[in-house]
GROMACS .gro file of C-alpha atoms in nm:
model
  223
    1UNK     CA    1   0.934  -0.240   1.468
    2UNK     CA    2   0.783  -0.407   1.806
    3UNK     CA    3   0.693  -0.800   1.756
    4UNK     CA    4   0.489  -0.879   2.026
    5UNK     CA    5   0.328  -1.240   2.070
    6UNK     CA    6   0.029  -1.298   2.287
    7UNK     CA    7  -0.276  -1.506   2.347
    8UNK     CA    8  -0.521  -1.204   2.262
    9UNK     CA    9  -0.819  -1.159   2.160
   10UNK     CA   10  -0.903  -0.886   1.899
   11UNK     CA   11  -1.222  -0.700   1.837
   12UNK     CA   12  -1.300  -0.454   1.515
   13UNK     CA   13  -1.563  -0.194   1.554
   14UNK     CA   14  -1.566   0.029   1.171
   15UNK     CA   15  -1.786  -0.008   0.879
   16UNK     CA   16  -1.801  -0.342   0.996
   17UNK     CA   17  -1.759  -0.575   1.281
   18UNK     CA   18  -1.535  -0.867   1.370
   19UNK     CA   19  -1.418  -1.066   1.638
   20UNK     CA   20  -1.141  -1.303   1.641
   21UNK     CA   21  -1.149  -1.512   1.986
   22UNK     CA   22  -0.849  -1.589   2.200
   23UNK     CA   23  -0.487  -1.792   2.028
   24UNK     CA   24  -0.202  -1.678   2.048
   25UNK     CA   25  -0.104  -1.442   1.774
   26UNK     CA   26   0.152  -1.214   1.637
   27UNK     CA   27   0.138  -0.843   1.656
   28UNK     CA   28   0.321  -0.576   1.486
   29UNK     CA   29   0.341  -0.267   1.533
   30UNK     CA   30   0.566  -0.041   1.274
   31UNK     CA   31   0.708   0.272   1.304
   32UNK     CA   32   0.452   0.399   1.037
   33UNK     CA   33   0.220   0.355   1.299
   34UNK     CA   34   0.000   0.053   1.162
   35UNK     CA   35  -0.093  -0.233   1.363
   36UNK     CA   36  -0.119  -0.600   1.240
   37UNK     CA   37  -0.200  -0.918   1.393
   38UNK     CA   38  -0.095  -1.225   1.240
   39UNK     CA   39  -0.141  -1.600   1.268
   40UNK     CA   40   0.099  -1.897   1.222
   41UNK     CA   41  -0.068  -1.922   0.827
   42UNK     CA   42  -0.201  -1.707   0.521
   43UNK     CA   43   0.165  -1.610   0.408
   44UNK     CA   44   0.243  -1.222   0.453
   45UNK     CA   45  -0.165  -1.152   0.510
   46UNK     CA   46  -0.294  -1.027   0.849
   47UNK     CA   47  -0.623  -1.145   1.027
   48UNK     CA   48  -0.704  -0.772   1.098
   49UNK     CA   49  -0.469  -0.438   1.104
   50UNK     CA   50  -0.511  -0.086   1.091
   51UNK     CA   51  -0.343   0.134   0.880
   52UNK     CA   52  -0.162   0.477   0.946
   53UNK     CA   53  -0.202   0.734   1.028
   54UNK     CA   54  -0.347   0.551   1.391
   55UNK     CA   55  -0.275   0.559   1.766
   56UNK     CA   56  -0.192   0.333   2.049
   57UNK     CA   57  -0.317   0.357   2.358
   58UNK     CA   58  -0.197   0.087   2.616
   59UNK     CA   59  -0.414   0.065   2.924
   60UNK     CA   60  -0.327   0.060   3.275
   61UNK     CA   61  -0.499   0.033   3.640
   62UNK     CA   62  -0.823  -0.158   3.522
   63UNK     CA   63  -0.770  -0.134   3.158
   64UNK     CA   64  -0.408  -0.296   3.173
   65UNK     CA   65  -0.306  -0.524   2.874
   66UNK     CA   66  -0.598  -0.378   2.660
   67UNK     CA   67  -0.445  -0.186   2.338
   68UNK     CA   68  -0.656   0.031   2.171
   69UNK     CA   69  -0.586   0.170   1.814
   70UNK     CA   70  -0.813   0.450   1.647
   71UNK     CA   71  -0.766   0.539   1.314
   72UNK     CA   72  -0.823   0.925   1.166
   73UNK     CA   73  -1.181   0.803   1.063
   74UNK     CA   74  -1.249   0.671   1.465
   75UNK     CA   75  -1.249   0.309   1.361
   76UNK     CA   76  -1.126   0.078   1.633
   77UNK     CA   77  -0.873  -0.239   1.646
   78UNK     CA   78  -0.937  -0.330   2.051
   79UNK     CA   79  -0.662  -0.601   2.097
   80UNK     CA   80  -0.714  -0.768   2.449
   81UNK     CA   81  -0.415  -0.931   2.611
   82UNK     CA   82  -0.428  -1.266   2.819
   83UNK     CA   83  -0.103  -1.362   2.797
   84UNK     CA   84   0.235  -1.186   2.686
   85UNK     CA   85   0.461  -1.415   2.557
   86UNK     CA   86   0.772  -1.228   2.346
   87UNK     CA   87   0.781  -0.834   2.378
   88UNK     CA   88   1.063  -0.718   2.173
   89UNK     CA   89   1.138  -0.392   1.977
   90UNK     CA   90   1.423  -0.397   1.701
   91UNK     CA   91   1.547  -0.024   1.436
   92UNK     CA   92   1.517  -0.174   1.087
   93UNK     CA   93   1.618   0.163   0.951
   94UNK     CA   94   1.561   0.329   0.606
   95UNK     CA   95   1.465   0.022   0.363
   96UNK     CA   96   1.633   0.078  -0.012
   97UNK     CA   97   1.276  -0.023  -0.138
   98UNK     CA   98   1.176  -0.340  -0.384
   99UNK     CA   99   1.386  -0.336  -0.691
  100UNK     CA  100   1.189  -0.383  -0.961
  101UNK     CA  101   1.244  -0.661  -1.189
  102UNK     CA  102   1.322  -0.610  -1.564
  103UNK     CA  103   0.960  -0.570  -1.675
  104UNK     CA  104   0.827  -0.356  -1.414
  105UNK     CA  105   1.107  -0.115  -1.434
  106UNK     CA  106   1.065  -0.091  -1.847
  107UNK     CA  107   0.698  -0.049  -1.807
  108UNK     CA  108   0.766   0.240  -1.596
  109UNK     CA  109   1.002   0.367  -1.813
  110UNK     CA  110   0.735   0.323  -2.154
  111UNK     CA  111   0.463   0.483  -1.919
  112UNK     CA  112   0.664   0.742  -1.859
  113UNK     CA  113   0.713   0.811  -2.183
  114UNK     CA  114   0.394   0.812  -2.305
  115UNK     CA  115   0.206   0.892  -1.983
  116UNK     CA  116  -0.144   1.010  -2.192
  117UNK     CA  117  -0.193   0.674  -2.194
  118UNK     CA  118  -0.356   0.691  -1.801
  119UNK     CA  119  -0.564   0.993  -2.022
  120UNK     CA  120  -0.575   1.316  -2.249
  121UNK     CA  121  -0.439   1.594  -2.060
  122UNK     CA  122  -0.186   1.387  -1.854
  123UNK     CA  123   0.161   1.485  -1.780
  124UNK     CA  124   0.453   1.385  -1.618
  125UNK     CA  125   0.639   1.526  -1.293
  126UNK     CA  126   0.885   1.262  -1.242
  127UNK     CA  127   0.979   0.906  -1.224
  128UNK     CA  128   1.027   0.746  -0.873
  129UNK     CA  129   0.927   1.056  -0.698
  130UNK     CA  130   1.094   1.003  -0.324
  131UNK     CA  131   0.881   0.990  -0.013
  132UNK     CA  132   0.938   0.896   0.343
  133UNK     CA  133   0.869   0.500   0.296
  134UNK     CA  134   1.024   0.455  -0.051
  135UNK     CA  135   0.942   0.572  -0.463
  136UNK     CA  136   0.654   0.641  -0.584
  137UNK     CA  137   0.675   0.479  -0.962
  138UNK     CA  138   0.556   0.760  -1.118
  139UNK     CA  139   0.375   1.070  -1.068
  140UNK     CA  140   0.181   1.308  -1.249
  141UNK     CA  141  -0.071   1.547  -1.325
  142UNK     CA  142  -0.410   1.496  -1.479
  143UNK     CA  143  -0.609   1.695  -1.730
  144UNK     CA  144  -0.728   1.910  -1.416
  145UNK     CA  145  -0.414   1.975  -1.308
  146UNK     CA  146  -0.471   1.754  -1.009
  147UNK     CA  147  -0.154   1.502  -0.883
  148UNK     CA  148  -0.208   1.148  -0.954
  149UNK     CA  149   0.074   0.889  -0.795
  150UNK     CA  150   0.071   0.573  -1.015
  151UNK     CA  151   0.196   0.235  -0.871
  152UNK     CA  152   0.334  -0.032  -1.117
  153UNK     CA  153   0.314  -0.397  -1.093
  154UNK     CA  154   0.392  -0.706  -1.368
  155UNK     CA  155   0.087  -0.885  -1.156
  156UNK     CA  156  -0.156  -0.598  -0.938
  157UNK     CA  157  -0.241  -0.779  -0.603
  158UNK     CA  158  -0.351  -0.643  -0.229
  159UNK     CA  159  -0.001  -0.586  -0.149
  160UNK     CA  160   0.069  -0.350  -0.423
  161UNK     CA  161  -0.292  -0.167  -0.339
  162UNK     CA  162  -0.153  -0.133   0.031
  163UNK     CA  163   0.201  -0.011  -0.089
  164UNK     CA  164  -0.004   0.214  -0.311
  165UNK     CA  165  -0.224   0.314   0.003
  166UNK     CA  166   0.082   0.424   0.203
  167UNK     CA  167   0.243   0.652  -0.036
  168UNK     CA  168  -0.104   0.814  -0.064
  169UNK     CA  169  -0.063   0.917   0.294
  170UNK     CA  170   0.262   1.040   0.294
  171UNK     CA  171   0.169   1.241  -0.010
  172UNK     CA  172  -0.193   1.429   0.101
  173UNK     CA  173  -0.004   1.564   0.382
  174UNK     CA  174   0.232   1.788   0.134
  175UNK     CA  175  -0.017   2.079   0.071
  176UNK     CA  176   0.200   2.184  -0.250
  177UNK     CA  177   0.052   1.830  -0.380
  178UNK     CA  178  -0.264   1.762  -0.238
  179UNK     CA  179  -0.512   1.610  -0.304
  180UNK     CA  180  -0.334   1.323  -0.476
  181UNK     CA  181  -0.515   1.022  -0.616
  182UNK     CA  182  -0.378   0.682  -0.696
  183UNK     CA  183  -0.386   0.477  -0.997
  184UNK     CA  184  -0.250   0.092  -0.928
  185UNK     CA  185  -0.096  -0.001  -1.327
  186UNK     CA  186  -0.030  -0.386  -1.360
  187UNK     CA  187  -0.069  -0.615  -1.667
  188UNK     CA  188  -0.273  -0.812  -1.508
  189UNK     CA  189  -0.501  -0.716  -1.156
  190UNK     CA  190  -0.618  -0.953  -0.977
  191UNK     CA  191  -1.028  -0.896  -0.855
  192UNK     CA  192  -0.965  -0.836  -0.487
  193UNK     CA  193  -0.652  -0.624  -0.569
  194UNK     CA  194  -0.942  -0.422  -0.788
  195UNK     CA  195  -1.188  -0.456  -0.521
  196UNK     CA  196  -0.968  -0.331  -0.203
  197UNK     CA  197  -0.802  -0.037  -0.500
  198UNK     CA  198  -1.226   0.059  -0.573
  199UNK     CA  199  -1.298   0.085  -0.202
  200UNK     CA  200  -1.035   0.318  -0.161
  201UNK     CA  201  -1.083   0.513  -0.440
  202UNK     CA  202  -0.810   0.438  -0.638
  203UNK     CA  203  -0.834   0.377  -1.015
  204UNK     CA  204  -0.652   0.087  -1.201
  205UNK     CA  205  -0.501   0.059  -1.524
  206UNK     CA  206  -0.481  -0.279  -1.698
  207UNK     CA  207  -0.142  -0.192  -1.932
  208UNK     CA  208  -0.059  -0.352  -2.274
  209UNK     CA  209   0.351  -0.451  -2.227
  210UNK     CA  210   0.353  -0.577  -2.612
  211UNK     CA  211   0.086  -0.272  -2.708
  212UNK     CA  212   0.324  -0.020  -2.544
  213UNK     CA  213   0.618  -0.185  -2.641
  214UNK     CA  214   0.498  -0.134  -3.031
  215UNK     CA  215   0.376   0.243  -2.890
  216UNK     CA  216   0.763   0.297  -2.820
  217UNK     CA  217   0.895   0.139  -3.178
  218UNK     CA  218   0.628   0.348  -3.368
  219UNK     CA  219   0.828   0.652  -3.238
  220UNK     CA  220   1.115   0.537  -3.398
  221UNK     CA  221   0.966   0.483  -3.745
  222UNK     CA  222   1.005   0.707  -4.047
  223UNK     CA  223   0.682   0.609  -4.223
   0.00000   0.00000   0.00000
């Protein structure tokens, strides 16, 4: 990871514009290949980033301390440097992923179980299928026979759509499971973690912990 802090100036040029004038910020830059730029507020959310898969392009002669990043659609994040004040790059390694706390891990486990819930026709590949960046919760198949990679959450927000997002990537490059589409499974989802999941085609799931719960005693019943 590089952690770079600058006064900057950062332009957007996509489906929309924006334009954040000169402060100093923080950028990062990860070995996924997003970019992110940060102020000194708003907890763990950026001001403006791109997502991988993206490149870098530093500038030089005339174009020095200008950092362009292009995205595979040819949106642009043009960062412009004034003033470089921290340039450091640091090898986090592998990360061991988020363990899941009791409830997420036994929804998994019940959806898993009964995966036609998500649909008629569904079934199951495997539990915390293994990519590059971490587990994927669960995936699947659909009633088409197409893959489907399911994200669970207690509480669905942005951060679980863009956790959701990256596996996606990782995934459509494997042409033995491509196309793969993503369903982000909470209890509870919050609007703009449906909002940002809808404008990348993702579908949600709003699941029943109690409901499913009862699902998984009914299976143990004689009558």
């Amino acid at each position: 990871m590089r952690l770079v802090i600058a006064r900057c100036s950062v332009d957007y040029a996509g489906r929309l514009t924006a334009h954040l004038p000169s402060a100093p910020r923080l950028i990062l830059v990860k070995a996924d290949g997003s970019v992110s730029i940060h102020a000194d507020d708003r907890a763990y959310k950026p001001l403006n980033w791109m997502s991988p898969p993206c490149t870098l392009k530093e500038g030089t002669g005339d174009e020095a301390g200008v950092w362009t990043v292009i995205n595979k659609a040819g949106e642009k994040l043009i960062i412009t440097m004034e003033e470089v004040l921290h340039d450091s790059s640091h090898e986090l390694g592998v990360d061991p992923g988020l363990i899941k706390d009791g409830v997420e891990a036994h929804l998994q486990e019940l959806l898993a179980d009964r995966i036609e819930t998500l649909g008629e026709g569904y079934t199951l590949i495997r539990r915390e299928y293994m990519t590059a960046i971490g587990p994927v919760d669960i995936l699947c198949r659909d009633a088409n026979g197409g893959t489907v990679a399911v994200e669970i959450k207690r509480r669905g927000e942005i951060d679980g759509v863009e956790q959701l997002t990256r596996y996606l990537e990782l995934l459509n490059r494997d042409p033995h499971l491509a196309p793969v589409r993503g369903v982000f499974a909470a209890q509870e989802i919050k609007p703009q973690a449906r909002v940002l999941a809808t404008d990348r085609g993702i579908g949600c799931q709003v699941l029943d912990y109690d409901a499913m719960r009862g699902i998984e005693d009914d299976k143990l019943r004689l009558f």
